[in-house]
Each structure stands twice: as structure tokens, then as C-alpha cells.
Short mmCIF file of C-alpha atoms in Angstrom, two decimals:
data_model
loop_
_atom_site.label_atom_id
_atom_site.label_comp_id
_atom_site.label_asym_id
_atom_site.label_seq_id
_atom_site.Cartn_x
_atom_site.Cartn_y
_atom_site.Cartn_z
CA UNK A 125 10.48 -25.69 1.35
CA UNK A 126 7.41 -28.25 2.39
CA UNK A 127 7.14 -29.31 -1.20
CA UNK A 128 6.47 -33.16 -1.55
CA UNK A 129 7.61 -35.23 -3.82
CA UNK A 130 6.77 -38.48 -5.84
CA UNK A 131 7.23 -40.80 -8.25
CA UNK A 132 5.35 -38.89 -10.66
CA UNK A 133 7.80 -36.40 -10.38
CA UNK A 134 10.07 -35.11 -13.45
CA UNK A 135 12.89 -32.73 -13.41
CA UNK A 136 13.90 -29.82 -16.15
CA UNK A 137 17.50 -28.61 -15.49
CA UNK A 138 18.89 -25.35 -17.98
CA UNK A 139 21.91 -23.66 -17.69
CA UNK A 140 21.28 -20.08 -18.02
CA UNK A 141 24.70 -19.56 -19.41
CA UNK A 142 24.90 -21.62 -22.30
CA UNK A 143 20.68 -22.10 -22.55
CA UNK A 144 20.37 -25.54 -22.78
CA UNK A 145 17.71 -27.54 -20.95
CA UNK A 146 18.16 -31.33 -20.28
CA UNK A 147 15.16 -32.78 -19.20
CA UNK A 148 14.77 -36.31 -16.63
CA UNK A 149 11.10 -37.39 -17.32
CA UNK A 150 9.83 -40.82 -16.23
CA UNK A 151 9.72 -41.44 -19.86
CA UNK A 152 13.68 -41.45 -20.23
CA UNK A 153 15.22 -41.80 -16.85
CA UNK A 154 16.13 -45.49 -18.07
CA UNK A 155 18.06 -44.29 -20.57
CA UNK A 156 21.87 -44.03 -20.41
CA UNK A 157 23.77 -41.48 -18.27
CA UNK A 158 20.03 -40.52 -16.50
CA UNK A 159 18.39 -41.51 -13.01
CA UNK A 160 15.63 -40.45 -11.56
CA UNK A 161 14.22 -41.76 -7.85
CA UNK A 162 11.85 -40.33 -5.65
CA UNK A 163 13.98 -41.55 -1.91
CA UNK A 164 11.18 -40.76 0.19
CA UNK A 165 8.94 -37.99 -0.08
CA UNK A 166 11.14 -35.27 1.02
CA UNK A 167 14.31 -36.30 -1.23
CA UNK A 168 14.38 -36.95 -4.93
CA UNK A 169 17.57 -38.53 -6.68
CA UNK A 170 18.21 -37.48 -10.42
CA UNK A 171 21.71 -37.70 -12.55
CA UNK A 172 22.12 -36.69 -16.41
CA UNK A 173 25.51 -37.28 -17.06
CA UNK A 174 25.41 -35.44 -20.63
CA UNK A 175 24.91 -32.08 -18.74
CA UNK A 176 28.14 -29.80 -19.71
CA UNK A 177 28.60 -27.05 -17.23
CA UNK A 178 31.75 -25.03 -16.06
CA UNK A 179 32.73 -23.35 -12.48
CA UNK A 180 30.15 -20.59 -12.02
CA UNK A 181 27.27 -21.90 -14.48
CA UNK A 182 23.98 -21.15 -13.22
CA UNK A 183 21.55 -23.46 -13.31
CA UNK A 184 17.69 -23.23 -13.21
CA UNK A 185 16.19 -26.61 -11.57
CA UNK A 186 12.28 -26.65 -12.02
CA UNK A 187 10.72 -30.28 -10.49
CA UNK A 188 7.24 -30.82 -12.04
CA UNK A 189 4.37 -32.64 -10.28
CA UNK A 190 5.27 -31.83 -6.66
CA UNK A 191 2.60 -31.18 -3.97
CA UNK A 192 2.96 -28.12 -1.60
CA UNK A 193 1.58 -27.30 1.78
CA UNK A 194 -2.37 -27.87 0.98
CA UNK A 195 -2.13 -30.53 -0.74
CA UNK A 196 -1.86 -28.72 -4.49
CA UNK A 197 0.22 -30.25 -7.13
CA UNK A 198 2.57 -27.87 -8.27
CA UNK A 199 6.03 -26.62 -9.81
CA UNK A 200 9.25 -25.97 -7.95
CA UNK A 201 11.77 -23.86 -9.53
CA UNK A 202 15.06 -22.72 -7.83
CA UNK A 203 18.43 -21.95 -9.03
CA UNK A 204 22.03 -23.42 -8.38
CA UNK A 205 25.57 -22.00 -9.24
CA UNK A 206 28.01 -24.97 -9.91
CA UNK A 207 31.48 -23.50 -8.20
CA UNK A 208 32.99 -26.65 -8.38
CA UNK A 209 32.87 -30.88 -8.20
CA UNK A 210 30.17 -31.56 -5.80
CA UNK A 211 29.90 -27.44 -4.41
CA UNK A 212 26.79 -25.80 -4.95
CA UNK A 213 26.45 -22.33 -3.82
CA UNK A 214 22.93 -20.81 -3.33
CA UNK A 215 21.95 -17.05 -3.17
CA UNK A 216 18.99 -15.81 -1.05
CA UNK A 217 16.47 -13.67 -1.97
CA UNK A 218 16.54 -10.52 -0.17
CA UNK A 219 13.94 -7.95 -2.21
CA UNK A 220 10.43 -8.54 -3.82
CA UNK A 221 10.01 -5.84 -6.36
CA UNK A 222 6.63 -5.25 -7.38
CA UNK A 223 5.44 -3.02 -9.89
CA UNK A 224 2.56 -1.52 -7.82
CA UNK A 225 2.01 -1.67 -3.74
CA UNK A 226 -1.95 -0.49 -4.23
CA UNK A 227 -4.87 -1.25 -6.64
CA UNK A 228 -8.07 -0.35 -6.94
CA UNK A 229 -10.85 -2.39 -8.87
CA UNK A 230 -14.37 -2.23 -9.24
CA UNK A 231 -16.68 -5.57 -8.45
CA UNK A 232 -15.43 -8.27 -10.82
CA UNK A 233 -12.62 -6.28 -11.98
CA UNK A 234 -9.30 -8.19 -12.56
CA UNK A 235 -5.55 -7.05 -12.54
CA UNK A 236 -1.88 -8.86 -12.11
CA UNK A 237 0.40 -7.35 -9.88
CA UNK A 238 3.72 -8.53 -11.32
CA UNK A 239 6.62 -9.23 -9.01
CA UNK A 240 10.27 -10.02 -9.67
CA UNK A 241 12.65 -11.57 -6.60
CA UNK A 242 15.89 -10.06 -6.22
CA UNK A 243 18.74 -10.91 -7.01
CA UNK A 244 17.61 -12.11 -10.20
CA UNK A 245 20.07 -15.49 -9.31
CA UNK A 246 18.37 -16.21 -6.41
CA UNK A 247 18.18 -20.49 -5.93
CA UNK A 248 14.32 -20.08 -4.74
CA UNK A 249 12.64 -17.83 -6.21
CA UNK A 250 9.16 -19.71 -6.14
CA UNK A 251 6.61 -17.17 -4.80
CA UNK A 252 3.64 -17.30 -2.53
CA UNK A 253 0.34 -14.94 -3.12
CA UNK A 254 -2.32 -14.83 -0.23
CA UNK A 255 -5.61 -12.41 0.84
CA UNK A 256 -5.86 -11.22 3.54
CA UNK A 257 -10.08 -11.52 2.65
CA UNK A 258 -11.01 -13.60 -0.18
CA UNK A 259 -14.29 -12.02 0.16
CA UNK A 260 -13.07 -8.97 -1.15
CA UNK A 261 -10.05 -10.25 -3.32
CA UNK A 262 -8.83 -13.60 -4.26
CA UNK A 263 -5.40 -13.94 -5.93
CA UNK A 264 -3.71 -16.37 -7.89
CA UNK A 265 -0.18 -17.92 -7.80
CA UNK A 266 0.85 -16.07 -10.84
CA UNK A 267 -0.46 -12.51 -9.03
CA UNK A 268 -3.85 -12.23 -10.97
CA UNK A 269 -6.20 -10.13 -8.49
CA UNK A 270 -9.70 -10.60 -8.49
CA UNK A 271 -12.36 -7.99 -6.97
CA UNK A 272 -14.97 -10.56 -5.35
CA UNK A 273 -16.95 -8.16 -3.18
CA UNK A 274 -16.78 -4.07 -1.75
CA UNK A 275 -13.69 -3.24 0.66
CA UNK A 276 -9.80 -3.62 1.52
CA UNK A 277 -7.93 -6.20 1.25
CA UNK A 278 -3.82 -7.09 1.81
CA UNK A 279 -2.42 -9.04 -0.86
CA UNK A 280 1.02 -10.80 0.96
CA UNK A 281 3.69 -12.00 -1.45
CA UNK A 282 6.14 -13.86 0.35
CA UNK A 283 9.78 -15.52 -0.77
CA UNK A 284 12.19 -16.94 1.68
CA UNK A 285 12.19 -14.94 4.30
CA UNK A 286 11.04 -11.43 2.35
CA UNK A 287 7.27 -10.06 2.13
CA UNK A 288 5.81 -7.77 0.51
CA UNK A 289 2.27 -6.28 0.66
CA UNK A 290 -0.21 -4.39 -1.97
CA UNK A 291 -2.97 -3.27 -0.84
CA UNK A 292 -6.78 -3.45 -2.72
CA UNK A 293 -9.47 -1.12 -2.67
CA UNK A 294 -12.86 -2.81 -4.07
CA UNK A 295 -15.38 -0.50 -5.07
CA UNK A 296 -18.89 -1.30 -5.90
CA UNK A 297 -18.58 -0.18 -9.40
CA UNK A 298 -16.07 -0.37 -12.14
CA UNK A 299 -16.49 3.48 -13.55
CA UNK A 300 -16.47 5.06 -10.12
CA UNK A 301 -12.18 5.54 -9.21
CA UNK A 302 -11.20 6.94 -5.64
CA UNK A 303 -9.58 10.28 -8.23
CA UNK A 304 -13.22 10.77 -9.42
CA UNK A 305 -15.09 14.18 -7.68
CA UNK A 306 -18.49 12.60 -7.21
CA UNK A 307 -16.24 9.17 -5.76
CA UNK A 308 -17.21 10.29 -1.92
CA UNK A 309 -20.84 10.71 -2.83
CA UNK A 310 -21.67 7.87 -4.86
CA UNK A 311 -19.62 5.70 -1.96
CA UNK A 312 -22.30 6.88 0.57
CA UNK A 313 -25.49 6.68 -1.28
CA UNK A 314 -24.96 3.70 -2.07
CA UNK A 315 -23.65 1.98 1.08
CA UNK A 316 -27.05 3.18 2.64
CA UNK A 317 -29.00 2.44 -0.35
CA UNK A 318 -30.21 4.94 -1.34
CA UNK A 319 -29.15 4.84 -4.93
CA UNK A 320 -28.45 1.94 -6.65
CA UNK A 321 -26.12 1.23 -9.60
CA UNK A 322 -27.28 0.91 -13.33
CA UNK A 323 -26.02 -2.50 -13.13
CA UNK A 324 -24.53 -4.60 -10.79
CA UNK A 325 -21.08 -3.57 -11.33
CA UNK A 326 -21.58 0.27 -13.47
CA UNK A 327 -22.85 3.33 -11.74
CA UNK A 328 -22.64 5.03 -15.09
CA UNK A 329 -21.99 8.62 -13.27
CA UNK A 330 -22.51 10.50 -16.42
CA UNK A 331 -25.87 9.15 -17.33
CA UNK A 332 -28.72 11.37 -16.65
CA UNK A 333 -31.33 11.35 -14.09
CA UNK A 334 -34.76 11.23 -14.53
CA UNK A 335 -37.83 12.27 -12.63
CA UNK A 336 -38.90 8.75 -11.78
CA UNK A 337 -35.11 8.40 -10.74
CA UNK A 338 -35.08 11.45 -8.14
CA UNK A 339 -38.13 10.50 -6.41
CA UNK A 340 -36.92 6.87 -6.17
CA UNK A 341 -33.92 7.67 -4.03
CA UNK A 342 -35.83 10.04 -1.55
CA UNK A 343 -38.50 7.53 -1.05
CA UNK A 344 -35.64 5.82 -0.11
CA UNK A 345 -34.47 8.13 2.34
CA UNK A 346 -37.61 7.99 3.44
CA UNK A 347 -37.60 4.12 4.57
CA UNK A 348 -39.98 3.20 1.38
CA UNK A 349 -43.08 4.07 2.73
CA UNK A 350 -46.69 2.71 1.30
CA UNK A 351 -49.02 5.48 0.29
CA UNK A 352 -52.68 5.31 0.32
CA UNK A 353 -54.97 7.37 -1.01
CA UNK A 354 -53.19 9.12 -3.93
CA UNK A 355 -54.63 9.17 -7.19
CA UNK A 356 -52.49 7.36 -9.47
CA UNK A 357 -50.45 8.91 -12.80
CA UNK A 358 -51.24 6.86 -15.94
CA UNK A 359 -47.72 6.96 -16.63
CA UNK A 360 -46.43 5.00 -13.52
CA UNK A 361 -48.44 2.06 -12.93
CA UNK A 362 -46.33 -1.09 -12.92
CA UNK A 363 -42.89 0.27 -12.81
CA UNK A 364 -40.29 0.33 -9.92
CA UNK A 365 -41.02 3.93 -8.79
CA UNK A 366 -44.61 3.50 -8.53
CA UNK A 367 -44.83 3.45 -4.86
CA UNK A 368 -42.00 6.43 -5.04
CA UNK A 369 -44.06 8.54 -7.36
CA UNK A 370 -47.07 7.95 -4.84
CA UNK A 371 -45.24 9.09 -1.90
CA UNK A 372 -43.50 12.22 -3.59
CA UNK A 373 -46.90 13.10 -4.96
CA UNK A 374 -48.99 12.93 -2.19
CA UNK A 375 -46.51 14.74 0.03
CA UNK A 376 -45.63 17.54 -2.50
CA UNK A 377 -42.15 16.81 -3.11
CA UNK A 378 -42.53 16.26 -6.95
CA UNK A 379 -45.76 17.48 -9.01
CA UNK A 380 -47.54 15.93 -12.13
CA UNK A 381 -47.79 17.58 -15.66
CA UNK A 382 -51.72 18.30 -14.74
CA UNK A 383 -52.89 16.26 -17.67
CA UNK A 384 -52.95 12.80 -15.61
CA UNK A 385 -48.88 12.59 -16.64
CA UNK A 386 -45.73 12.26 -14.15
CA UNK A 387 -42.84 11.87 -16.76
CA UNK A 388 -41.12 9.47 -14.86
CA UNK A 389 -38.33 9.38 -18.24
CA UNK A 390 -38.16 13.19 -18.10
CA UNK A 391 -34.38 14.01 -17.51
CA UNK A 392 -34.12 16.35 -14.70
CA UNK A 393 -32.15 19.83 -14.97
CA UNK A 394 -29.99 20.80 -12.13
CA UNK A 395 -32.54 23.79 -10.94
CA UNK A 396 -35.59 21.14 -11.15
CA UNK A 397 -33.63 18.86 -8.77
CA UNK A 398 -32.58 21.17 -6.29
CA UNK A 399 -36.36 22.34 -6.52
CA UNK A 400 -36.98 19.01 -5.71
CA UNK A 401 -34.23 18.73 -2.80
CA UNK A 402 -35.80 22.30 -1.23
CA UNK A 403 -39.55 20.61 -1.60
CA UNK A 404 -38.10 17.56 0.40
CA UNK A 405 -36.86 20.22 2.62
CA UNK A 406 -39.89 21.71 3.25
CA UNK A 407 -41.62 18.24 4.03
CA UNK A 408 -38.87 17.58 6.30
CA UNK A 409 -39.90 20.65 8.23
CA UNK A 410 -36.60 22.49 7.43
CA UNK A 411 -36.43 26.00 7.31
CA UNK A 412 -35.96 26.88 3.14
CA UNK A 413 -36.94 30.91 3.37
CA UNK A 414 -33.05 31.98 2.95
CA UNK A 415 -30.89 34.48 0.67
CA UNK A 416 -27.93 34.17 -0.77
CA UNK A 417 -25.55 36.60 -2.61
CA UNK A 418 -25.56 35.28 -6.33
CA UNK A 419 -24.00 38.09 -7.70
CA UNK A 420 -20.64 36.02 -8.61
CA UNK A 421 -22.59 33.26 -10.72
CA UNK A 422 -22.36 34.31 -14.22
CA UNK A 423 -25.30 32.73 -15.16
CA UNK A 424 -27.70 33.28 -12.59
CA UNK A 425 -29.81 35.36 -15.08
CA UNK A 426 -30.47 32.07 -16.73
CA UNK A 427 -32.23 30.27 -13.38
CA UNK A 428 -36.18 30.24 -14.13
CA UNK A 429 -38.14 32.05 -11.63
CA UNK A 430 -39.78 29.62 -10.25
CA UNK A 431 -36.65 27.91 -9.47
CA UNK A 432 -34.40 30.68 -8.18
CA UNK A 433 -35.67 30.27 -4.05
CA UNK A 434 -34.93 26.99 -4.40
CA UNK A 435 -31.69 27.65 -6.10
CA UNK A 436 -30.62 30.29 -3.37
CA UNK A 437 -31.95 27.47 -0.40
CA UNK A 438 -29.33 25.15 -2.15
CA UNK A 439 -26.36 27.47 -2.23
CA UNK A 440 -26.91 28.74 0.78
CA UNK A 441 -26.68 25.31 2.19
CA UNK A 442 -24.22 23.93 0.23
CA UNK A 443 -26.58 21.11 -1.48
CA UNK A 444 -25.57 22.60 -4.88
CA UNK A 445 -22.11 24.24 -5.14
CA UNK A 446 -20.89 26.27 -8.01
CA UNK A 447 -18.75 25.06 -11.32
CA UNK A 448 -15.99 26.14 -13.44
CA UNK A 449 -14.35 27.92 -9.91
CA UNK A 450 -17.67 28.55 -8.48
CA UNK A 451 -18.38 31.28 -11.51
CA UNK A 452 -21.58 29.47 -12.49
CA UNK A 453 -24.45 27.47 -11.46
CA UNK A 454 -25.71 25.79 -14.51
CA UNK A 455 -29.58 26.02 -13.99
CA UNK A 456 -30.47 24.58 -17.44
CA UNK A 457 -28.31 21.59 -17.37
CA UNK A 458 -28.92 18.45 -17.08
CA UNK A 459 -28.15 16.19 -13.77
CA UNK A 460 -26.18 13.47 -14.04
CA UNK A 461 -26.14 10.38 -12.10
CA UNK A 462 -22.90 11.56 -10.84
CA UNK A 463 -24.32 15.04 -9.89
CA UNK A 464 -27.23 13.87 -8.53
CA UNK A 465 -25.47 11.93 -5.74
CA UNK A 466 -23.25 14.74 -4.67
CA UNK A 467 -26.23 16.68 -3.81
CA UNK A 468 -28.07 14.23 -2.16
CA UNK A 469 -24.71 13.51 -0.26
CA UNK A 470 -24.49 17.29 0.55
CA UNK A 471 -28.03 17.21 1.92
CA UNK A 472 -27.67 14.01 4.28
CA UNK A 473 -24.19 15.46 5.40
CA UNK A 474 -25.07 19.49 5.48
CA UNK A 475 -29.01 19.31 6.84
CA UNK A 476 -29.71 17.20 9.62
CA UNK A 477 -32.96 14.93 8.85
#
């Protein structure tokens, strides 16, 4: 099994019918009825004549301080049924059963696939864990995954001659799961950077976006242009959407309060961002003069009226779609994180730029 061993190596032997464990250290293998020799370093030499055992006994044989194929020092465990003077019989392992074949972590994000080789009386049951990319997963000998960077990865466990594969999904956050509706979105806004998480591993989808926010990510889109010539807000100076605030100003994507105020920390409601979206529009030299049938939307009554061409543009191209079965709109609530990158993911992926 390419396992070295040494002098330093010991030997635990325990019948798993009766449960006793006899143990040949260095320490005792003087001692009566016991020997212990490393040969050579393929063959080790061990006796302990006080071991009781009958025809069928099972025994569990772990050597300690053996080194495997890179050079680690390591345990060996395999098992032996004693049929009769001087006739072992060994069983091969012919299943790996694992108790997942897929995972899915966010950045940093542990988990331990646990696997069990079959039969249970196996003589080597000592499995192997590899990655197929340590750069997106590294896993340990006793199947602890750990999410190192954004991708897919194949986790191999291997026994004998029997493999068996799991397969990892790394996302960029630890809140955002493949099951989650705004998954899609917040995968592609933030692969092309235009948004970035709250942290480095949380999205926090549910958090809500602010003005400052919104104008941030289209400046974005926009390549993160310098503006000149734009008077400046007293509210902005000094913070990371400064030059965003500039550029949605001066182009008329986003407008102040009129008193010399942006309200960058504003929260944003979902009819003030697809205002915003349509405005973007408009400086993208996309055509925004559309109608839509909102008779169906229970709640269209409560979209302002400076909001409701905008509102129409964004149903009518799918930027905004409807909730609770497409019944309502929800003008007067507020976007979250999470909301705000499925419509900016339904205007890259609807409107062509």
C-alpha cells in the first residue's frame, strides 16, 4: 500500500469481537511474549503472544508512525480475520458510501463529507481525499472541505481499487445558495464587477440599497469614468461613490435634493430605482417612450406619477418583473441588495448596451 515503515513504528492490534486492544510500542516490545522489528522498510515484524483470539475473530491492525507516498507520517489501519493457525483471510473493499456526492460553500466556508468503506470488515479501509483544484477546495484526510477561492472542484475519495467523487460548487459569498432567486443575478454582477459584496465573503442580499449604492454600480457599467466639471454635493466629498455621484449627476442619471444634498444613505424604493435604470436608459440612447398593460398589478394605483413611465419602460422590458404571481409591483418598497442585482442583471441581459 506504499506505506513505509521504521523503527519508530508501533503497532495497536483489537479484536473487534471480544474488544480488547493489545498494544506493541517501542516502550514494551522487550517485554515477554512481544517483538517488534522494522525488517526493512517495507516489512515490519511484531508478536504478542498474550493475544487470545478464536477461528473467525476479526482483528483491527492500526501501525502508527508510518510514512506514505509524499513523504507524510501517518496511520495505517486495516483489518484481518484469523480463520485458522497461520491463515489470514482479507476482504476487499468494494463500495465507498458517502453521505453527500455535491456541496456547495461560500468563500471560506468549511464542511466534512463523511464516508464509510464497504463491507464494514474490509482489511484496508484507509482512505485517500484529493482536489481536483486546491485553488478552489482543499480537503483533508479526514474529508474536511475547505472553499479557498470561486468555482468547481472534484473531490476523489479513493480505497483499493473503488472511487468515489463529490463535487464542490464555491460561490463568492456565504448567504448567496444556487436555490436562492436572485443566485443567477448576484453570480453575474459580480463576476464583471459591477457590484461588490458587503464583505469579502457576505453579499447580504436582503440589505437595502442606497442612492450612493445605485449610482456606484452603473458608474461601473460605465468603465468608472472621471468627470470634470460638475459641481460637487456637500454630502459626497471623500467617500467611495464620489466619482460615481459625479458621473450620474452630470449625465442625468440620478438628481440632487436641490439644497446642495445627494443622499448618498437614502435607501432606494423599487420605483426610484427603476427610475434610475430608465434615466440610464435614456443616456444610453435607448428608446424608453413605451406602454404597457398594468391593469393586472394590484397596486399600480400606488406608483407615484412621476415614476409610473419609468415603471411601464421596466415592465415592458422585463428589468422589473412582478411579485406574489406577477399580481403586484411594489412601487413603495424598498430595494434590496438582492433585488437590485436582478434588475441590473435583467438590463445587461434584456437591453443591449
Amino acid at each position: 500500500n506504499n506505506y513505509k515503515v521504521s523503527a519508530k513504528t508501533e503497532v495497536t492490534i483489537k479484536c473487534l469481537n471480544t474488544g480488547k486492544t493489545y498494544e506493541i510500542t517501542n516502550a514494551n516490545k522487550n517485554n515477554s511474549g512481544k517483538f517488534l522489528k522494522a525488517v526493512n522498510s517495507g516489512l515490519l515484524s511484531f508478536r504478542d503472544d498474550s493475544i487470545a483470539y478464536e477461528s473467525g475473530d476479526v482483528f483491527e491492525i492500526t501501525l502508527h508512525n508510518v510514512t506514505d507516498s509524499t513523504g507524510k507520517t501517518t496511520d495505517y489501519t486495516y483489518r484481518s480475520v484469523f480463520m485458522s493457525a497461520f491463515q489470514i483471510e482479507e476482504k476487499e473493499v468494494t463500495n465507498i458510501k458517502v453521505d453527500t456526492t455535491s456541496v456547495e460553500l461560500g468563500v471560506g466556508a468549511t464542511k466534512k463529507v463523511n464516508a464509510i468503506a464497504e463491507p464494514t470488515d474490509a482489511a484496508d479501509k484507509l482512505m485517500k481525499f484529493t482536489s481536483s483544484n486546491e485553488k478552489v477546495a482543499k480537503v483533508r484526510q479526514d474529508g474536511l472541505i475547505t472553499a479557498t477561492g470561486v468555482g468547481s472542484a472534484t473531490i476523489t475519495i479513493t480505497c483499493g481499487n473503488v472511487t468515489k467523487k463529490v463535487q464542490v460548487k464555491v460561490n463568492p459569498f456565504i448567504d448567496v445558495k444556487k436555490s436562492d432567486w436572485y443566485y443567477n443575478a448576484v453570480e453575474y454582477t459580480y463576476q464583471r464587477g459591477i457590484i461588490s459584496g458587503a464583505t469579502e465573503t457576505e453579499f447580504r442580499p436582503n440589505a437595502k440599497i442606497t442612492r450612493g449604492m445605485i449610482v456606484t454600480i452603473l458608474w461601473r457599467m460605465e468603465g468608472s469614468p472621471k468627470v470634470t466639471g460638475v459641481k460637487d454635493f456637500t454630502d459626497v466629498t471623500g467617500q467611495y461613490y464620489y466619482d460615481a455621484v459625479r458621473w450620474a449627476a452630470k449625465n442625468g442619471v440620478v438628481n440632487g435634493y436641490g439644497d446642495g444634498r445627494f443622499g448618498p444613505n437614502a435607501n432606494i424604493t423599487r420605483e426610484q430605482l427603476a427610475t434610475i435604470l430608465c434615466n440610464y436608459a435614456k443616456y444610453k440612447k435607448k428608446n424608453t417612450s413605451v406602454t404597457v398593460d398594468t391593469s393586472k398589478y394590484k397596486d399600480w394605483n400606488k406608483v407615484s406619477s412621476f415614476a409610473r413611465a419609468s415603471m411601464q419602460w421596466a415592465i415592458k422590458t422585463g428589468v422589473v418583473t412582478g411579485k406574489e404571481n406577477g399580481t403586484k409591483v411594489d412601487p413603495q418598497g424598498t430595494a434590496t441588495r438582492g433585488e437590485a442585482a436582478c434588475m441590473i442583471y435583467n438590463y445587461c441581459t434584456k437591453i443591449k448596451n
